[in-house]
Amino acid sequence: MAVVEQEVIVRQLRWEADGVVSLELRSRAGDPLPPWDPGAHVDLVLPTGIERQYSLCGPLADRSCYRIGIRREHRSRGGSEYVHAFLRPGQRLRIKGPRNNFGFRRAGSYLFIAGGIGITPILPMVRQADAWGVDWTLLYGGHTDASMPFRDELRNHGGRVRFYPADKVGRIPLAEALEEVRPGREVYACGPEPLIAGLREAAAHWPDGTVHFERFKSRARASTTEDTPFDVVCAASGKTVTVPPGRSIITALDEAGVATASSCRSGICGSCETRVLDGVPEHRDEILGEADRAAGDRMFICVSRAHTPNLTLDL
């Protein structure tokens, strides 16, 4: 899948909350940036070579710049640390995308749920729902008032937004919020794993396809099946590569000299999406829904494996 890559300039950095900055990025050439839809993200390629994914959270109609929000994570792999410590206005960076694994569709009404920096993909959804004139409610949680970015923007929506700073009022009451299933209502949520796990439990009785969520970190979880070796047949090059236990498809392909796109290598960004031409993939990503998994016509080769002895991929 072809991904747009271009050079951008940091137009502005702004403190949005304790430990959170927003970046405004404009095209170095001054051209309009590619259009995007709510839920989309870009891959930010830092001068160190580190590549990280961040949700777009600015106005959809303003193609003069992109806005992303970044929380400083001291235990991260260095991306947010670099942004907070070294990045300054005027600096050049590269971005890839936008790409969207968290697509937003029109519904009769919405319940939005966000935890911390998980507010970033939800912000454009809120704006879009408002522009459509559709009923919506946002439940927004964080550790403290001061740690919750974009509060001032959200206050403009009045009572539609309910803030839950944990040190004052406790966590979002998910069971209460999701108890009633309203016809035509859909749920969109993003946040840390405890929030998503609580959401899935509280919304277990909701109809399939009405609850959508995005993680910004992959889950620490074991596979339900034991790794076994299998062969990947690359349709374009004719190469066959054996993938041994404990090694990913993408690593085996890299070692065999087959170039592939990749970024997160944890099944959350979507950059390594690959068409499956033959065979049955074993999906281990955090992106595909049950219907897409059952279709078996695409997979994310950084984490997923095979149920069959051979997989033929569009590579």
mmCIF file of C-alpha atoms in Angstrom:
data_model
loop_
_atom_site.group_PDB
_atom_site.id
_atom_site.type_symbol
_atom_site.label_atom_id
_atom_site.label_comp_id
_atom_site.label_asym_id
_atom_site.label_seq_id
_atom_site.Cartn_x
_atom_site.Cartn_y
_atom_site.Cartn_z
ATOM 1 C CA MET A 1 0.000 0.000 0.000
ATOM 2 C CA ALA A 2 1.522 3.327 -1.086
ATOM 3 C CA VAL A 3 1.894 5.853 1.716
ATOM 4 C CA VAL A 4 2.510 9.563 1.129
ATOM 5 C CA GLU A 5 5.783 10.761 2.682
ATOM 6 C CA GLN A 6 6.826 14.394 2.805
ATOM 7 C CA GLU A 7 8.950 16.911 4.640
ATOM 8 C CA VAL A 8 7.227 19.284 7.046
ATOM 9 C CA ILE A 9 8.264 22.157 9.299
ATOM 10 C CA VAL A 10 7.244 22.570 12.923
ATOM 11 C CA ARG A 11 5.178 25.748 12.840
ATOM 12 C CA GLN A 12 4.268 25.890 16.513
ATOM 13 C CA LEU A 13 4.677 24.037 19.816
ATOM 14 C CA ARG A 14 2.176 24.688 22.545
ATOM 15 C CA TRP A 15 1.696 23.350 26.055
ATOM 16 C CA GLU A 16 -1.761 21.769 26.284
ATOM 17 C CA ALA A 17 -1.534 20.159 29.742
ATOM 18 C CA ASP A 18 1.009 18.866 32.238
ATOM 19 C CA GLY A 19 3.386 16.759 30.159
ATOM 20 C CA VAL A 20 1.510 17.318 26.874
ATOM 21 C CA VAL A 21 2.492 19.500 23.930
ATOM 22 C CA SER A 22 0.789 19.968 20.605
ATOM 23 C CA LEU A 23 2.718 20.382 17.359
ATOM 24 C CA GLU A 24 1.485 22.231 14.302
ATOM 25 C CA LEU A 25 3.157 20.927 11.159
ATOM 26 C CA ARG A 26 3.063 22.583 7.740
ATOM 27 C CA SER A 27 4.383 21.438 4.394
ATOM 28 C CA ARG A 28 7.937 22.646 3.791
ATOM 29 C CA ALA A 29 6.889 23.590 0.247
ATOM 30 C CA GLY A 30 3.844 25.481 1.537
ATOM 31 C CA ASP A 31 1.432 23.217 -0.329
ATOM 32 C CA PRO A 32 -1.880 22.035 1.148
ATOM 33 C CA LEU A 33 -1.449 18.854 3.125
ATOM 34 C CA PRO A 34 -3.398 15.716 2.118
ATOM 35 C CA PRO A 35 -7.031 15.567 3.305
ATOM 36 C CA TRP A 36 -7.929 13.296 6.187
ATOM 37 C CA ASP A 37 -10.926 11.984 8.120
ATOM 38 C CA PRO A 38 -11.576 11.777 11.877
ATOM 39 C CA GLY A 39 -9.568 8.960 13.446
ATOM 40 C CA ALA A 40 -6.580 9.341 11.098
ATOM 41 C CA HIS A 41 -2.961 9.449 12.227
ATOM 42 C CA VAL A 42 0.434 10.277 10.753
ATOM 43 C CA ASP A 43 3.790 8.635 11.315
ATOM 44 C CA LEU A 44 6.242 11.223 12.629
ATOM 45 C CA VAL A 45 9.837 10.469 11.611
ATOM 46 C CA LEU A 46 12.259 12.202 13.982
ATOM 47 C CA PRO A 47 15.868 13.210 13.152
ATOM 48 C CA THR A 48 17.059 10.315 15.333
ATOM 49 C CA GLY A 49 15.340 7.858 12.986
ATOM 50 C CA ILE A 50 12.655 7.065 15.560
ATOM 51 C CA GLU A 51 9.219 6.748 13.957
ATOM 52 C CA ARG A 52 6.022 7.084 15.983
ATOM 53 C CA GLN A 53 2.293 7.353 15.238
ATOM 54 C CA TYR A 54 0.182 10.291 16.435
ATOM 55 C CA SER A 55 -3.499 11.023 15.853
ATOM 56 C CA LEU A 56 -4.452 14.153 13.941
ATOM 57 C CA CYS A 57 -6.511 16.404 16.179
ATOM 58 C CA GLY A 58 -6.764 19.771 14.408
ATOM 59 C CA PRO A 59 -9.569 21.198 12.255
ATOM 60 C CA LEU A 60 -10.447 18.960 9.304
ATOM 61 C CA ALA A 61 -10.928 21.855 6.911
ATOM 62 C CA ASP A 62 -7.542 23.494 7.601
ATOM 63 C CA ARG A 63 -5.115 21.799 5.219
ATOM 64 C CA SER A 64 -2.414 24.404 5.799
ATOM 65 C CA CYS A 65 -1.197 22.411 8.794
ATOM 66 C CA TYR A 66 -1.653 19.240 10.836
ATOM 67 C CA ARG A 67 -1.920 19.239 14.611
ATOM 68 C CA ILE A 68 -0.887 16.340 16.833
ATOM 69 C CA GLY A 69 -0.714 16.012 20.618
ATOM 70 C CA ILE A 70 2.176 14.240 22.352
ATOM 71 C CA ARG A 71 2.413 13.234 26.006
ATOM 72 C CA ARG A 72 5.881 12.900 27.493
ATOM 73 C CA GLU A 73 6.443 9.269 28.395
ATOM 74 C CA HIS A 74 9.648 8.873 30.379
ATOM 75 C CA ARG A 75 9.538 5.094 29.962
ATOM 76 C CA SER A 76 8.916 5.278 26.222
ATOM 77 C CA ARG A 77 11.351 4.269 23.493
ATOM 78 C CA GLY A 78 12.499 7.859 23.018
ATOM 79 C CA GLY A 79 9.993 9.460 20.643
ATOM 80 C CA SER A 80 8.080 11.639 23.081
ATOM 81 C CA GLU A 81 11.274 12.402 25.033
ATOM 82 C CA TYR A 82 12.898 13.802 21.892
ATOM 83 C CA VAL A 83 9.858 15.924 21.032
ATOM 84 C CA HIS A 84 9.641 17.448 24.499
ATOM 85 C CA ALA A 85 13.356 17.925 25.062
ATOM 86 C CA PHE A 86 14.690 18.966 21.666
ATOM 87 C CA LEU A 87 12.021 19.846 19.122
ATOM 88 C CA ARG A 88 11.611 23.560 18.351
ATOM 89 C CA PRO A 89 9.620 25.721 15.858
ATOM 90 C CA GLY A 90 11.251 25.828 12.453
ATOM 91 C CA GLN A 91 12.706 22.324 12.683
ATOM 92 C CA ARG A 92 12.245 20.015 9.707
ATOM 93 C CA LEU A 93 10.729 16.565 10.082
ATOM 94 C CA ARG A 94 9.277 13.898 7.828
ATOM 95 C CA ILE A 95 5.783 12.489 8.090
ATOM 96 C CA LYS A 96 4.086 9.504 6.480
ATOM 97 C CA GLY A 97 0.362 9.350 5.871
ATOM 98 C CA PRO A 98 -2.258 10.173 6.883
ATOM 99 C CA ARG A 99 -3.650 6.674 7.445
ATOM 100 C CA ASN A 100 -6.865 5.713 9.200
ATOM 101 C CA ASN A 101 -7.424 2.541 11.233
ATOM 102 C CA PHE A 102 -10.139 4.152 13.383
ATOM 103 C CA GLY A 103 -12.703 5.158 10.781
ATOM 104 C CA PHE A 104 -15.630 7.329 11.856
ATOM 105 C CA ARG A 105 -19.031 6.762 10.273
ATOM 106 C CA ARG A 106 -22.317 8.612 10.485
ATOM 107 C CA ALA A 107 -24.787 7.401 13.106
ATOM 108 C CA GLY A 108 -27.958 8.582 14.828
ATOM 109 C CA SER A 109 -26.071 9.653 17.962
ATOM 110 C CA TYR A 110 -22.719 9.099 19.630
ATOM 111 C CA LEU A 111 -21.149 8.363 22.967
ATOM 112 C CA PHE A 112 -17.471 9.337 22.961
ATOM 113 C CA ILE A 113 -15.130 8.106 25.688
ATOM 114 C CA ALA A 114 -11.542 9.299 26.076
ATOM 115 C CA GLY A 115 -8.788 8.756 28.601
ATOM 116 C CA GLY A 116 -5.836 11.147 28.783
ATOM 117 C CA ILE A 117 -4.000 11.593 25.483
ATOM 118 C CA GLY A 118 -6.666 9.314 23.973
ATOM 119 C CA ILE A 119 -8.670 12.507 23.488
ATOM 120 C CA THR A 120 -6.682 13.300 20.324
ATOM 121 C CA PRO A 121 -8.503 11.039 17.809
ATOM 122 C CA ILE A 122 -11.823 11.826 19.505
ATOM 123 C CA LEU A 123 -11.551 15.616 19.068
ATOM 124 C CA PRO A 124 -12.155 15.619 15.279
ATOM 125 C CA MET A 125 -15.016 13.147 15.729
ATOM 126 C CA VAL A 126 -16.664 15.522 18.177
ATOM 127 C CA ARG A 127 -16.273 18.395 15.723
ATOM 128 C CA GLN A 128 -17.682 16.308 12.856
ATOM 129 C CA ALA A 129 -20.675 15.134 14.886
ATOM 130 C CA ASP A 130 -21.323 18.741 15.894
ATOM 131 C CA ALA A 131 -21.125 19.874 12.262
ATOM 132 C CA TRP A 132 -23.625 17.176 11.274
ATOM 133 C CA GLY A 133 -26.010 18.367 13.996
ATOM 134 C CA VAL A 134 -26.051 14.884 15.536
ATOM 135 C CA ASP A 135 -26.608 14.318 19.258
ATOM 136 C CA TRP A 136 -23.439 13.341 21.136
ATOM 137 C CA THR A 137 -21.913 13.108 24.586
ATOM 138 C CA LEU A 138 -18.238 12.941 25.554
ATOM 139 C CA LEU A 139 -16.959 11.373 28.772
ATOM 140 C CA TYR A 140 -13.363 12.508 29.265
ATOM 141 C CA GLY A 141 -11.172 11.148 32.047
ATOM 142 C CA GLY A 142 -7.661 11.854 33.310
ATOM 143 C CA HIS A 143 -5.529 11.729 36.434
ATOM 144 C CA THR A 144 -6.022 15.435 37.256
ATOM 145 C CA ASP A 145 -7.546 18.540 35.666
ATOM 146 C CA ALA A 146 -4.073 19.773 34.796
ATOM 147 C CA SER A 147 -3.129 16.531 33.001
ATOM 148 C CA MET A 148 -6.071 16.611 30.558
ATOM 149 C CA PRO A 149 -5.188 18.304 27.234
ATOM 150 C CA PHE A 150 -7.571 20.429 25.164
ATOM 151 C CA ARG A 151 -9.936 21.075 28.089
ATOM 152 C CA ASP A 152 -10.435 24.711 27.078
ATOM 153 C CA GLU A 153 -11.539 23.738 23.562
ATOM 154 C CA LEU A 154 -13.969 21.181 24.930
ATOM 155 C CA ARG A 155 -15.507 23.541 27.490
ATOM 156 C CA ASN A 156 -17.065 25.408 24.556
ATOM 157 C CA HIS A 157 -19.454 22.463 24.136
ATOM 158 C CA GLY A 158 -21.019 22.961 27.551
ATOM 159 C CA GLY A 159 -22.815 20.052 29.195
ATOM 160 C CA ARG A 160 -22.194 17.675 26.303
ATOM 161 C CA VAL A 161 -18.695 17.130 27.713
ATOM 162 C CA ARG A 162 -18.334 15.559 31.153
ATOM 163 C CA PHE A 163 -14.901 15.712 32.750
ATOM 164 C CA TYR A 164 -13.684 13.019 35.129
ATOM 165 C CA PRO A 165 -10.409 14.012 36.807
ATOM 166 C CA ALA A 166 -9.747 10.891 38.893
ATOM 167 C CA ASP A 167 -8.287 12.747 41.872
ATOM 168 C CA LYS A 168 -11.563 14.673 42.327
ATOM 169 C CA VAL A 169 -14.470 12.607 41.033
ATOM 170 C CA GLY A 170 -13.045 9.168 40.269
ATOM 171 C CA ARG A 171 -12.998 7.269 37.014
ATOM 172 C CA ILE A 172 -15.525 7.358 34.187
ATOM 173 C CA PRO A 173 -18.583 5.304 35.265
ATOM 174 C CA LEU A 174 -18.483 2.978 32.274
ATOM 175 C CA ALA A 175 -21.071 0.486 33.489
ATOM 176 C CA GLU A 176 -23.602 3.252 34.089
ATOM 177 C CA ALA A 177 -22.835 5.041 30.810
ATOM 178 C CA LEU A 178 -23.172 1.882 28.736
ATOM 179 C CA GLU A 179 -26.038 0.202 30.576
ATOM 180 C CA GLU A 180 -28.689 1.433 28.126
ATOM 181 C CA VAL A 181 -28.386 0.509 24.465
ATOM 182 C CA ARG A 182 -29.989 3.286 22.459
ATOM 183 C CA PRO A 183 -31.083 2.480 18.888
ATOM 184 C CA GLY A 184 -28.854 4.238 16.375
ATOM 185 C CA ARG A 185 -26.175 5.183 18.917
ATOM 186 C CA GLU A 186 -22.527 4.232 18.411
ATOM 187 C CA VAL A 187 -19.599 4.388 20.809
ATOM 188 C CA TYR A 188 -16.104 5.615 19.938
ATOM 189 C CA ALA A 189 -13.365 5.381 22.546
ATOM 190 C CA CYS A 190 -9.619 5.749 22.902
ATOM 191 C CA GLY A 191 -7.412 5.460 25.938
ATOM 192 C CA PRO A 192 -5.115 3.271 28.002
ATOM 193 C CA GLU A 193 -5.647 -0.468 28.267
ATOM 194 C CA PRO A 194 -7.556 -0.404 31.618
ATOM 195 C CA LEU A 195 -10.115 1.983 30.073
ATOM 196 C CA ILE A 196 -10.516 -0.137 26.932
ATOM 197 C CA ALA A 197 -10.780 -3.356 28.954
ATOM 198 C CA GLY A 198 -13.455 -1.759 31.148
ATOM 199 C CA LEU A 199 -15.301 -0.505 28.093
ATOM 200 C CA ARG A 200 -15.357 -3.926 26.451
ATOM 201 C CA GLU A 201 -16.744 -5.496 29.605
ATOM 202 C CA ALA A 202 -19.362 -2.787 30.143
ATOM 203 C CA ALA A 203 -20.466 -2.855 26.490
ATOM 204 C CA ALA A 204 -20.565 -6.640 26.062
ATOM 205 C CA HIS A 205 -24.345 -6.485 25.532
ATOM 206 C CA TRP A 206 -24.153 -3.870 22.762
ATOM 207 C CA PRO A 207 -24.806 -5.045 19.166
ATOM 208 C CA ASP A 208 -21.813 -6.017 17.046
ATOM 209 C CA GLY A 209 -20.339 -3.108 15.130
ATOM 210 C CA THR A 210 -21.637 -0.352 17.417
ATOM 211 C CA VAL A 211 -18.632 -0.046 19.747
ATOM 212 C CA HIS A 212 -15.362 1.173 18.227
ATOM 213 C CA PHE A 213 -12.101 1.759 20.043
ATOM 214 C CA GLU A 214 -8.442 2.420 19.447
ATOM 215 C CA ARG A 215 -5.507 1.593 21.658
ATOM 216 C CA PHE A 216 -2.407 3.750 21.610
ATOM 217 C CA LYS A 217 -0.330 0.881 22.943
ATOM 218 C CA SER A 218 -0.562 -2.788 22.086
ATOM 219 C CA ARG A 219 -1.704 -5.217 24.755
ATOM 220 C CA ALA A 220 0.729 -7.452 26.549
ATOM 221 C CA ARG A 221 -0.871 -10.784 25.764
ATOM 222 C CA ALA A 222 0.090 -14.288 24.819
ATOM 223 C CA SER A 223 -1.080 -16.024 21.672
ATOM 224 C CA THR A 224 -3.713 -18.695 22.065
ATOM 225 C CA THR A 225 -1.757 -20.968 19.726
ATOM 226 C CA GLU A 226 1.834 -22.170 19.759
ATOM 227 C CA ASP A 227 4.088 -20.707 17.089
ATOM 228 C CA THR A 228 4.891 -23.140 14.285
ATOM 229 C CA PRO A 229 7.054 -22.539 11.201
ATOM 230 C CA PHE A 230 5.389 -21.665 7.899
ATOM 231 C CA ASP A 231 6.391 -20.426 4.459
ATOM 232 C CA VAL A 232 5.565 -17.037 2.989
ATOM 233 C CA VAL A 233 5.398 -16.970 -0.803
ATOM 234 C CA CYS A 234 6.020 -13.478 -2.193
ATOM 235 C CA ALA A 235 3.846 -13.281 -5.299
ATOM 236 C CA ALA A 236 5.628 -10.350 -6.959
ATOM 237 C CA SER A 237 9.221 -11.533 -6.516
ATOM 238 C CA GLY A 238 8.624 -15.281 -6.492
ATOM 239 C CA LYS A 239 10.656 -15.656 -3.300
ATOM 240 C CA THR A 240 9.654 -18.127 -0.610
ATOM 241 C CA VAL A 241 10.711 -17.285 2.938
ATOM 242 C CA THR A 242 10.400 -19.574 5.953
ATOM 243 C CA VAL A 243 9.161 -17.884 9.136
ATOM 244 C CA PRO A 244 10.407 -19.810 12.188
ATOM 245 C CA PRO A 245 8.763 -19.841 15.641
ATOM 246 C CA GLY A 246 9.389 -16.716 17.663
ATOM 247 C CA ARG A 247 10.157 -14.549 14.654
ATOM 248 C CA SER A 248 7.781 -12.220 12.821
ATOM 249 C CA ILE A 249 7.001 -12.354 9.116
ATOM 250 C CA ILE A 250 8.410 -8.874 8.642
ATOM 251 C CA THR A 251 11.721 -9.778 10.309
ATOM 252 C CA ALA A 252 12.080 -12.935 8.226
ATOM 253 C CA LEU A 253 11.346 -10.963 5.049
ATOM 254 C CA ASP A 254 13.847 -8.249 5.993
ATOM 255 C CA GLU A 255 16.553 -10.866 6.518
ATOM 256 C CA ALA A 256 15.747 -12.400 3.127
ATOM 257 C CA GLY A 257 16.078 -9.022 1.396
ATOM 258 C CA VAL A 258 12.359 -8.453 0.763
ATOM 259 C CA ALA A 259 11.599 -4.770 1.394
ATOM 260 C CA THR A 260 8.434 -4.046 3.373
ATOM 261 C CA ALA A 261 6.915 -0.965 4.969
ATOM 262 C CA SER A 262 6.836 -0.959 8.757
ATOM 263 C CA SER A 263 6.784 1.354 11.739
ATOM 264 C CA CYS A 264 5.381 0.309 15.131
ATOM 265 C CA ARG A 265 6.060 -3.445 14.771
ATOM 266 C CA SER A 266 3.410 -4.067 17.411
ATOM 267 C CA GLY A 267 0.205 -4.312 15.364
ATOM 268 C CA ILE A 268 -1.303 -0.902 16.004
ATOM 269 C CA CYS A 269 -0.208 1.523 13.264
ATOM 270 C CA GLY A 270 -1.256 -0.263 10.058
ATOM 271 C CA SER A 271 1.829 0.606 8.010
ATOM 272 C CA CYS A 272 2.628 -3.042 7.196
ATOM 273 C CA GLU A 273 -0.855 -3.946 5.912
ATOM 274 C CA THR A 274 -0.451 -6.619 3.230
ATOM 275 C CA ARG A 275 -2.912 -8.381 0.925
ATOM 276 C CA VAL A 276 -3.299 -12.127 1.433
ATOM 277 C CA LEU A 277 -3.646 -13.982 -1.873
ATOM 278 C CA ASP A 278 -3.727 -17.527 -0.524
ATOM 279 C CA GLY A 279 -3.646 -19.242 2.867
ATOM 280 C CA VAL A 280 -5.237 -18.415 6.219
ATOM 281 C CA PRO A 281 -3.636 -15.737 8.399
ATOM 282 C CA GLU A 282 -3.593 -15.877 12.196
ATOM 283 C CA HIS A 283 -4.387 -12.296 13.175
ATOM 284 C CA ARG A 284 -2.616 -10.851 16.214
ATOM 285 C CA ASP A 285 -3.036 -7.139 15.483
ATOM 286 C CA GLU A 286 -5.089 -4.512 17.316
ATOM 287 C CA ILE A 287 -6.717 -3.085 14.177
ATOM 288 C CA LEU A 288 -8.988 -5.513 12.343
ATOM 289 C CA GLY A 289 -12.541 -6.181 13.467
ATOM 290 C CA GLU A 290 -14.080 -9.643 13.502
ATOM 291 C CA ALA A 291 -15.566 -9.335 9.994
ATOM 292 C CA ASP A 292 -12.213 -8.318 8.498
ATOM 293 C CA ARG A 293 -10.439 -11.119 10.342
ATOM 294 C CA ALA A 294 -12.936 -13.634 9.001
ATOM 295 C CA ALA A 295 -12.475 -12.329 5.440
ATOM 296 C CA GLY A 296 -8.764 -13.165 5.679
ATOM 297 C CA ASP A 297 -7.801 -11.041 2.667
ATOM 298 C CA ARG A 298 -5.357 -8.754 4.485
ATOM 299 C CA MET A 299 -3.085 -8.908 7.480
ATOM 300 C CA PHE A 300 -0.456 -6.988 9.428
ATOM 301 C CA ILE A 301 2.782 -8.855 9.020
ATOM 302 C CA CYS A 302 4.647 -7.295 11.949
ATOM 303 C CA VAL A 303 2.767 -9.455 14.483
ATOM 304 C CA SER A 304 0.419 -11.862 12.715
ATOM 305 C CA ARG A 305 1.287 -15.405 11.631
ATOM 306 C CA ALA A 306 -0.372 -18.253 9.681
ATOM 307 C CA HIS A 307 -2.858 -21.009 10.408
ATOM 308 C CA THR A 308 -1.788 -22.812 7.206
ATOM 309 C CA PRO A 309 1.639 -24.162 6.191
ATOM 310 C CA ASN A 310 1.857 -21.523 3.423
ATOM 311 C CA LEU A 311 0.781 -17.927 2.965
ATOM 312 C CA THR A 312 0.925 -16.201 -0.401
ATOM 313 C CA LEU A 313 1.256 -12.449 0.038
ATOM 314 C CA ASP A 314 1.099 -9.525 -2.385
ATOM 315 C CA LEU A 315 4.782 -8.694 -1.999
#
